[in-house]
Amino acid sequence: MTQRSTQVWLGGYTPDMDGAGEGILSAQIAPDGTLTDVRLAARVDSPSFVAQHPSLPVLYAVGEAAQTLHAFEIGADASLAPLGAAAPAGAAACHVAVDPAGRFAVVACWASGQVLVYALDAASGAIVGRTEAAPASDPYAGVPETELVAPHPDSAPRQSRAHFAQFLADGRVMTIDLGFDLARVWRFSEADAALELDHEVVFPYGTGPRHIAPSQTGRLYVDGEYAIDVTVLEPGADGRYRVVSAAPVRTVGRQAGESAAHLVLNADESLLYVGVRGSNVIATMSVAADGSLAPLAETPSGTGAAFPRHHHVTATHLYVANQLGGDIAVFALGADGVPGEAVQSLPAGSPTAVVPAL
């Protein structure tokens, strides 16, 4: 979604994940859309994703290799000071999201499959507790292999790979399990600061659901890392989400070595931008009034190794974290909303996230 902030936080990989970053970076968006005043906000190992508290000057960051969750106080100059000791997380903690009411944070752990819930102090935002959500079960367990055709199998045997959490408008939270082709919707229990399962949504076998782009209508768009497609989910009258359609991201079909990464809607929700690693493109998809999708255009995400891991969109520009290219590529959007040629390539170590400040 489009944000009004002129500051962004940049997460990335440091040497413990074979990256060239130093920690969390802060940058400002200039009036012309380029990034300026880039500075190291905090030295921390592989903060691959960050999320800001909705009402307090606190930033949270996962330490992917260190299996940690950090909380930082945000200074007036965008510097970050540790707020307590880092809390333990699971293997390959790769995503953090914060409750819009500021009560808790959710961390997804790719290697262990864990979904972890961290209670936050109401006054300071400090991490004060941790619970673990129920583990996922493979909905395709026991189905004969002859009935299963995967576009890009993850591993054999399949394993749980939690990868993303999205807070929903009604207060629930949806988490994605990339390895089990599964989305799980949870309710938060105030009594024990834990998540209680509401229902599950099963994707076609081998889709590899990865990230979510929420619509103001309640509709959710989920990209398939392996299938290189986007699935549309809609809630029924009973509040349960269902798969209503899916569309390929690219007109050329899936290419060897490709994997979809992140996706985001523009402000009026007429366009969806999807990053595809390997082929190193940002695919623009048109969104119809009924939520259905169609490929519209493609823009190279950068030069060289590129590997578009994450991106952020404003009304006028698109900001792409090219993990292997080592830069944030900035694109001006045309009148049709399609990114044109890059107007800036900002060296940023091994960037993995571009997150607007609140």
Short mmCIF file of C-alpha atoms in Angstrom, two decimals:
data_model
loop_
_atom_site.label_atom_id
_atom_site.label_comp_id
_atom_site.label_asym_id
_atom_site.label_seq_id
_atom_site.Cartn_x
_atom_site.Cartn_y
_atom_site.Cartn_z
CA MET A 1 0.00 0.00 0.00
CA THR A 2 1.13 3.57 -0.63
CA GLN A 3 2.59 5.30 2.43
CA ARG A 4 3.01 9.04 3.13
CA SER A 5 6.23 8.71 5.10
CA THR A 6 9.40 10.24 3.66
CA GLN A 7 11.63 7.86 5.62
CA VAL A 8 12.32 4.19 4.96
CA TRP A 9 14.09 1.49 6.91
CA LEU A 10 16.34 -0.91 5.00
CA GLY A 11 16.91 -4.44 6.26
CA GLY A 12 19.56 -6.73 4.85
CA TYR A 13 22.05 -9.56 5.18
CA THR A 14 25.38 -9.16 6.98
CA PRO A 15 28.42 -11.49 6.82
CA ASP A 16 26.74 -14.12 9.03
CA MET A 17 24.38 -14.70 6.07
CA ASP A 18 27.10 -14.19 3.43
CA GLY A 19 25.89 -10.63 2.92
CA ALA A 20 27.67 -7.29 2.60
CA GLY A 21 25.44 -5.25 4.93
CA GLU A 22 26.26 -3.78 8.34
CA GLY A 23 22.81 -3.69 9.91
CA ILE A 24 19.66 -1.57 9.66
CA LEU A 25 19.88 1.48 7.41
CA SER A 26 17.71 4.59 7.43
CA ALA A 27 17.09 6.71 4.33
CA GLN A 28 14.96 9.70 3.38
CA ILE A 29 12.82 10.03 0.26
CA ALA A 30 13.65 13.32 -1.42
CA PRO A 31 11.01 15.43 -3.23
CA ASP A 32 12.18 13.97 -6.56
CA GLY A 33 11.65 10.43 -5.26
CA THR A 34 15.29 9.46 -4.89
CA LEU A 35 16.75 8.22 -1.61
CA THR A 36 19.06 10.51 0.35
CA ASP A 37 20.62 10.83 3.81
CA VAL A 38 21.38 7.13 4.01
CA ARG A 39 22.89 6.19 7.36
CA LEU A 40 23.56 3.14 9.49
CA ALA A 41 20.90 3.20 12.21
CA ALA A 42 22.00 0.10 14.12
CA ARG A 43 24.67 -2.56 13.77
CA VAL A 44 22.91 -5.90 14.04
CA ASP A 45 23.42 -9.28 12.37
CA SER A 46 21.22 -9.93 9.33
CA PRO A 47 18.09 -7.89 10.11
CA SER A 48 16.31 -9.34 7.09
CA PHE A 49 12.96 -7.76 7.98
CA VAL A 50 11.85 -4.90 10.22
CA ALA A 51 8.50 -3.56 11.45
CA GLN A 52 7.67 -0.41 13.39
CA HIS A 53 5.38 -0.11 16.41
CA PRO A 54 2.12 1.65 15.39
CA SER A 55 2.21 4.31 18.12
CA LEU A 56 5.57 4.19 19.91
CA PRO A 57 9.07 5.08 18.60
CA VAL A 58 10.14 1.44 18.52
CA LEU A 59 11.43 -0.67 15.64
CA TYR A 60 11.54 -4.49 15.67
CA ALA A 61 13.94 -6.56 13.59
CA VAL A 62 14.50 -10.26 13.15
CA GLY A 63 18.06 -11.59 13.24
CA GLU A 64 17.72 -14.36 10.69
CA ALA A 65 20.88 -16.39 11.33
CA ALA A 66 21.07 -15.50 15.02
CA GLN A 67 17.46 -16.64 15.55
CA THR A 68 16.48 -13.49 17.43
CA LEU A 69 13.97 -10.66 17.61
CA HIS A 70 15.33 -7.22 18.50
CA ALA A 71 13.53 -4.12 19.74
CA PHE A 72 15.09 -0.68 19.24
CA GLU A 73 14.15 2.77 20.47
CA ILE A 74 14.02 5.21 17.56
CA GLY A 75 15.92 8.45 18.19
CA ALA A 76 15.08 11.86 16.78
CA ASP A 77 17.89 11.44 14.25
CA ALA A 78 16.58 7.98 13.18
CA SER A 79 19.31 6.27 15.21
CA LEU A 80 18.35 3.03 16.93
CA ALA A 81 19.21 2.08 20.52
CA PRO A 82 18.58 -1.44 21.87
CA LEU A 83 15.43 -1.70 23.98
CA GLY A 84 16.30 -4.62 26.21
CA ALA A 85 18.08 -7.79 25.22
CA ALA A 86 17.28 -9.63 21.99
CA ALA A 87 14.58 -12.27 22.42
CA PRO A 88 15.11 -15.82 21.14
CA ALA A 89 13.29 -16.80 17.93
CA GLY A 90 13.35 -19.85 15.67
CA ALA A 91 15.59 -21.03 12.85
CA ALA A 92 15.69 -18.57 9.93
CA ALA A 93 13.40 -15.99 11.54
CA CYS A 94 12.58 -14.10 8.35
CA HIS A 95 9.55 -11.85 8.96
CA VAL A 96 8.06 -9.75 11.74
CA ALA A 97 4.71 -7.96 11.86
CA VAL A 98 3.27 -5.83 14.67
CA ASP A 99 -0.32 -5.79 15.86
CA PRO A 100 -2.01 -2.46 14.86
CA ALA A 101 -3.01 -2.05 18.52
CA GLY A 102 0.59 -2.54 19.64
CA ARG A 103 -0.14 -5.51 21.90
CA PHE A 104 2.10 -8.11 20.28
CA ALA A 105 4.38 -8.98 17.38
CA VAL A 106 4.39 -12.11 15.22
CA VAL A 107 7.57 -13.66 13.85
CA ALA A 108 7.63 -16.28 11.07
CA CYS A 109 10.55 -18.73 11.00
CA TRP A 110 11.30 -20.25 7.61
CA ALA A 111 13.60 -23.12 8.61
CA SER A 112 11.77 -24.30 11.74
CA GLY A 113 8.22 -23.50 10.56
CA GLN A 114 7.48 -21.78 13.87
CA VAL A 115 5.02 -18.92 14.28
CA LEU A 116 6.05 -17.02 17.42
CA VAL A 117 4.05 -14.43 19.36
CA TYR A 118 5.81 -11.75 21.42
CA ALA A 119 3.92 -9.77 24.04
CA LEU A 120 4.84 -6.05 24.02
CA ASP A 121 4.83 -3.68 26.97
CA ALA A 122 2.05 -1.12 26.49
CA ALA A 123 4.11 1.80 27.77
CA SER A 124 7.54 1.14 26.26
CA GLY A 125 7.03 -1.38 23.44
CA ALA A 126 9.64 -3.66 24.98
CA ILE A 127 9.38 -7.42 24.43
CA VAL A 128 8.00 -8.93 27.64
CA GLY A 129 6.91 -12.46 26.74
CA ARG A 130 6.78 -15.17 24.09
CA THR A 131 4.38 -17.93 23.13
CA GLU A 132 4.38 -20.31 20.17
CA ALA A 133 1.41 -20.94 17.92
CA ALA A 134 0.35 -24.50 17.16
CA PRO A 135 2.56 -26.11 14.48
CA ALA A 136 1.17 -26.58 10.99
CA SER A 137 0.20 -29.94 9.51
CA ASP A 138 0.66 -30.73 5.83
CA PRO A 139 -2.82 -30.80 4.24
CA TYR A 140 -1.45 -33.04 1.50
CA ALA A 141 0.02 -35.65 3.84
CA GLY A 142 -1.11 -39.12 2.79
CA VAL A 143 -2.17 -38.07 -0.72
CA PRO A 144 -0.57 -40.44 -3.29
CA GLU A 145 2.35 -38.84 -5.12
CA THR A 146 0.77 -39.80 -8.44
CA GLU A 147 -2.02 -37.33 -7.69
CA LEU A 148 0.35 -34.47 -6.88
CA VAL A 149 2.10 -32.34 -9.47
CA ALA A 150 4.23 -29.50 -8.10
CA PRO A 151 5.68 -26.73 -10.29
CA HIS A 152 8.76 -26.55 -8.08
CA PRO A 153 9.03 -28.95 -5.12
CA ASP A 154 10.61 -27.49 -1.99
CA SER A 155 12.12 -30.56 -0.42
CA ALA A 156 11.45 -34.23 0.12
CA PRO A 157 9.88 -34.79 2.48
CA ARG A 158 7.95 -31.53 2.59
CA GLN A 159 8.39 -29.43 5.70
CA SER A 160 6.68 -26.50 7.38
CA ARG A 161 8.14 -23.14 6.35
CA ALA A 162 6.41 -20.19 8.00
CA HIS A 163 7.23 -17.06 6.00
CA PHE A 164 4.85 -14.12 6.50
CA ALA A 165 2.22 -12.65 8.82
CA GLN A 166 -0.52 -10.18 7.85
CA PHE A 167 -2.84 -8.45 10.30
CA LEU A 168 -6.40 -8.29 8.98
CA ALA A 169 -8.83 -5.40 9.34
CA ASP A 170 -11.01 -7.32 11.79
CA GLY A 171 -8.17 -7.92 14.24
CA ARG A 172 -7.27 -11.43 13.16
CA VAL A 173 -3.88 -12.34 11.71
CA MET A 174 -3.07 -14.59 8.76
CA THR A 175 0.22 -16.47 8.59
CA ILE A 176 1.63 -18.16 5.51
CA ASP A 177 3.29 -21.58 5.46
CA LEU A 178 5.25 -21.72 2.22
CA GLY A 179 6.30 -25.34 2.61
CA PHE A 180 2.84 -26.74 3.33
CA ASP A 181 0.91 -24.60 0.78
CA LEU A 182 -1.15 -23.25 3.62
CA ALA A 183 -2.53 -20.02 5.09
CA ARG A 184 -3.71 -20.03 8.69
CA VAL A 185 -6.01 -17.41 10.24
CA TRP A 186 -5.71 -16.78 13.96
CA ARG A 187 -7.45 -14.88 16.74
CA PHE A 188 -5.42 -13.31 19.53
CA SER A 189 -6.20 -14.40 23.08
CA GLU A 190 -5.68 -11.51 25.49
CA ALA A 191 -5.78 -13.88 28.47
CA ASP A 192 -2.62 -15.80 27.59
CA ALA A 193 -1.10 -13.57 24.86
CA ALA A 194 -1.33 -16.40 22.35
CA LEU A 195 -2.79 -17.14 18.93
CA GLU A 196 -5.80 -19.46 18.63
CA LEU A 197 -6.50 -21.04 15.24
CA ASP A 198 -9.64 -19.79 13.49
CA HIS A 199 -9.41 -21.61 10.15
CA GLU A 200 -7.04 -22.63 7.36
CA VAL A 201 -6.87 -22.04 3.60
CA VAL A 202 -5.20 -24.67 1.41
CA PHE A 203 -3.46 -23.64 -1.82
CA PRO A 204 -2.88 -25.94 -4.79
CA TYR A 205 -0.04 -28.36 -4.16
CA GLY A 206 3.38 -26.86 -4.88
CA THR A 207 2.21 -23.23 -5.03
CA GLY A 208 4.61 -22.14 -2.29
CA PRO A 209 2.55 -19.18 -0.99
CA ARG A 210 4.95 -16.51 0.25
CA HIS A 211 3.66 -12.96 0.89
CA ILE A 212 0.30 -11.17 1.16
CA ALA A 213 -0.92 -7.88 -0.29
CA PRO A 214 -4.14 -6.83 1.50
CA SER A 215 -6.90 -4.89 -0.25
CA GLN A 216 -9.19 -2.31 1.35
CA THR A 217 -12.08 -4.56 0.28
CA GLY A 218 -10.87 -7.39 2.53
CA ARG A 219 -9.58 -9.30 -0.48
CA LEU A 220 -6.06 -10.74 -0.15
CA TYR A 221 -3.52 -11.35 -2.90
CA VAL A 222 -0.90 -14.07 -2.22
CA ASP A 223 2.03 -14.74 -4.52
CA GLY A 224 3.27 -18.27 -5.14
CA GLU A 225 7.05 -18.47 -4.82
CA TYR A 226 7.18 -21.69 -6.82
CA ALA A 227 4.16 -21.36 -9.10
CA ILE A 228 5.03 -17.74 -10.06
CA ASP A 229 1.38 -16.81 -9.76
CA VAL A 230 -0.92 -14.76 -7.55
CA THR A 231 -3.89 -16.32 -5.76
CA VAL A 232 -6.90 -14.21 -4.79
CA LEU A 233 -8.53 -14.92 -1.43
CA GLU A 234 -11.89 -13.49 -0.36
CA PRO A 235 -13.72 -13.78 2.97
CA GLY A 236 -17.20 -15.28 3.01
CA ALA A 237 -20.10 -14.19 5.17
CA ASP A 238 -18.77 -16.54 7.84
CA GLY A 239 -15.40 -14.75 7.83
CA ARG A 240 -13.57 -17.72 6.35
CA TYR A 241 -11.22 -16.98 3.47
CA ARG A 242 -11.50 -18.97 0.27
CA VAL A 243 -9.51 -19.21 -2.96
CA VAL A 244 -11.53 -17.52 -5.70
CA SER A 245 -9.02 -17.26 -8.56
CA ALA A 246 -5.36 -17.33 -9.54
CA ALA A 247 -3.36 -15.85 -12.39
CA PRO A 248 0.21 -16.27 -13.66
CA VAL A 249 2.53 -13.35 -12.96
CA ARG A 250 4.25 -13.53 -16.36
CA THR A 251 2.94 -14.12 -19.88
CA VAL A 252 5.96 -16.31 -20.69
CA GLY A 253 5.16 -18.86 -18.00
CA ARG A 254 7.47 -20.10 -15.31
CA GLN A 255 11.17 -20.05 -16.20
CA ALA A 256 13.83 -22.33 -14.70
CA GLY A 257 15.38 -20.88 -11.56
CA GLU A 258 12.64 -18.32 -10.93
CA SER A 259 11.03 -17.63 -7.58
CA ALA A 260 8.47 -14.98 -6.72
CA ALA A 261 9.31 -12.75 -3.77
CA HIS A 262 7.16 -9.81 -2.65
CA LEU A 263 4.01 -8.12 -3.94
CA VAL A 264 2.28 -4.82 -3.23
CA LEU A 265 -0.78 -2.91 -4.50
CA ASN A 266 -0.74 0.69 -5.69
CA ALA A 267 -2.89 3.32 -3.95
CA ASP A 268 -6.11 2.85 -5.93
CA GLU A 269 -5.57 -0.94 -6.05
CA SER A 270 -5.72 -1.05 -9.84
CA LEU A 271 -2.19 -2.43 -10.15
CA LEU A 272 -0.19 -5.12 -8.37
CA TYR A 273 3.62 -5.19 -8.45
CA VAL A 274 5.28 -8.61 -8.05
CA GLY A 275 9.00 -9.24 -7.77
CA VAL A 276 10.42 -12.32 -9.52
CA ARG A 277 13.92 -13.42 -8.60
CA GLY A 278 16.08 -15.33 -11.05
CA SER A 279 14.56 -13.58 -14.06
CA ASN A 280 15.03 -10.36 -12.03
CA VAL A 281 11.92 -8.47 -13.03
CA ILE A 282 9.16 -6.51 -11.40
CA ALA A 283 5.95 -7.67 -13.01
CA THR A 284 3.04 -5.24 -13.10
CA MET A 285 -0.39 -6.89 -13.06
CA SER A 286 -3.73 -5.21 -13.72
CA VAL A 287 -6.44 -5.64 -11.11
CA ALA A 288 -10.07 -5.73 -12.30
CA ALA A 289 -13.02 -4.51 -10.26
CA ASP A 290 -13.81 -8.07 -9.25
CA GLY A 291 -10.23 -8.60 -8.07
CA SER A 292 -9.15 -10.77 -10.98
CA LEU A 293 -5.62 -10.29 -12.29
CA ALA A 294 -3.77 -10.23 -15.60
CA PRO A 295 -0.10 -9.66 -16.50
CA LEU A 296 0.41 -6.14 -17.86
CA ALA A 297 4.13 -5.30 -18.09
CA GLU A 298 7.60 -6.25 -16.87
CA THR A 299 10.52 -4.09 -15.79
CA PRO A 300 14.07 -5.34 -15.14
CA SER A 301 14.68 -4.88 -11.41
CA GLY A 302 18.35 -4.03 -11.79
CA THR A 303 21.59 -4.96 -13.45
CA GLY A 304 23.91 -7.86 -12.77
CA ALA A 305 22.85 -10.33 -10.08
CA ALA A 306 19.86 -8.18 -8.97
CA PHE A 307 17.50 -10.68 -7.15
CA PRO A 308 14.55 -8.45 -6.18
CA ARG A 309 13.78 -9.58 -2.63
CA HIS A 310 11.34 -6.87 -1.52
CA HIS A 311 9.87 -3.57 -2.72
CA HIS A 312 7.86 -0.53 -1.65
CA VAL A 313 5.62 1.70 -3.76
CA THR A 314 4.53 5.33 -3.40
CA ALA A 315 2.27 7.38 -5.66
CA THR A 316 5.19 8.20 -7.94
CA HIS A 317 8.03 5.72 -7.40
CA LEU A 318 8.91 2.07 -6.79
CA TYR A 319 11.81 1.09 -4.50
CA VAL A 320 13.31 -2.36 -5.06
CA ALA A 321 15.74 -4.16 -2.73
CA ASN A 322 18.03 -6.13 -5.04
CA GLN A 323 19.63 -8.56 -2.60
CA LEU A 324 22.37 -9.93 -4.86
CA GLY A 325 22.74 -6.74 -6.88
CA GLY A 326 23.53 -4.91 -3.65
CA ASP A 327 21.38 -1.88 -4.29
CA ILE A 328 18.03 -0.21 -3.88
CA ALA A 329 16.81 0.51 -7.40
CA VAL A 330 14.42 3.46 -7.63
CA PHE A 331 11.96 3.62 -10.53
CA ALA A 332 9.69 6.48 -11.52
CA LEU A 333 6.15 5.30 -12.31
CA GLY A 334 4.68 6.27 -15.65
CA ALA A 335 1.24 7.80 -16.10
CA ASP A 336 -0.04 4.24 -16.48
CA GLY A 337 1.61 3.21 -13.20
CA VAL A 338 4.19 0.99 -14.88
CA PRO A 339 7.81 1.46 -13.69
CA GLY A 340 10.12 2.97 -16.28
CA GLU A 341 13.90 2.94 -16.29
CA ALA A 342 15.68 3.21 -12.95
CA VAL A 343 16.38 6.79 -11.84
CA GLN A 344 18.70 5.73 -9.02
CA SER A 345 20.79 2.75 -7.92
CA LEU A 346 21.71 3.20 -4.27
CA PRO A 347 24.41 0.87 -2.85
CA ALA A 348 22.96 -0.82 0.24
CA GLY A 349 25.00 -3.90 1.11
CA SER A 350 22.74 -6.92 0.61
CA PRO A 351 19.26 -5.40 1.05
CA THR A 352 16.29 -7.61 1.80
CA ALA A 353 13.56 -5.15 2.85
CA VAL A 354 12.37 -1.60 2.17
CA VAL A 355 9.90 -0.68 4.92
CA PRO A 356 8.35 2.79 5.25
CA ALA A 357 8.62 4.46 8.64
CA LEU A 358 5.36 5.33 10.37
#
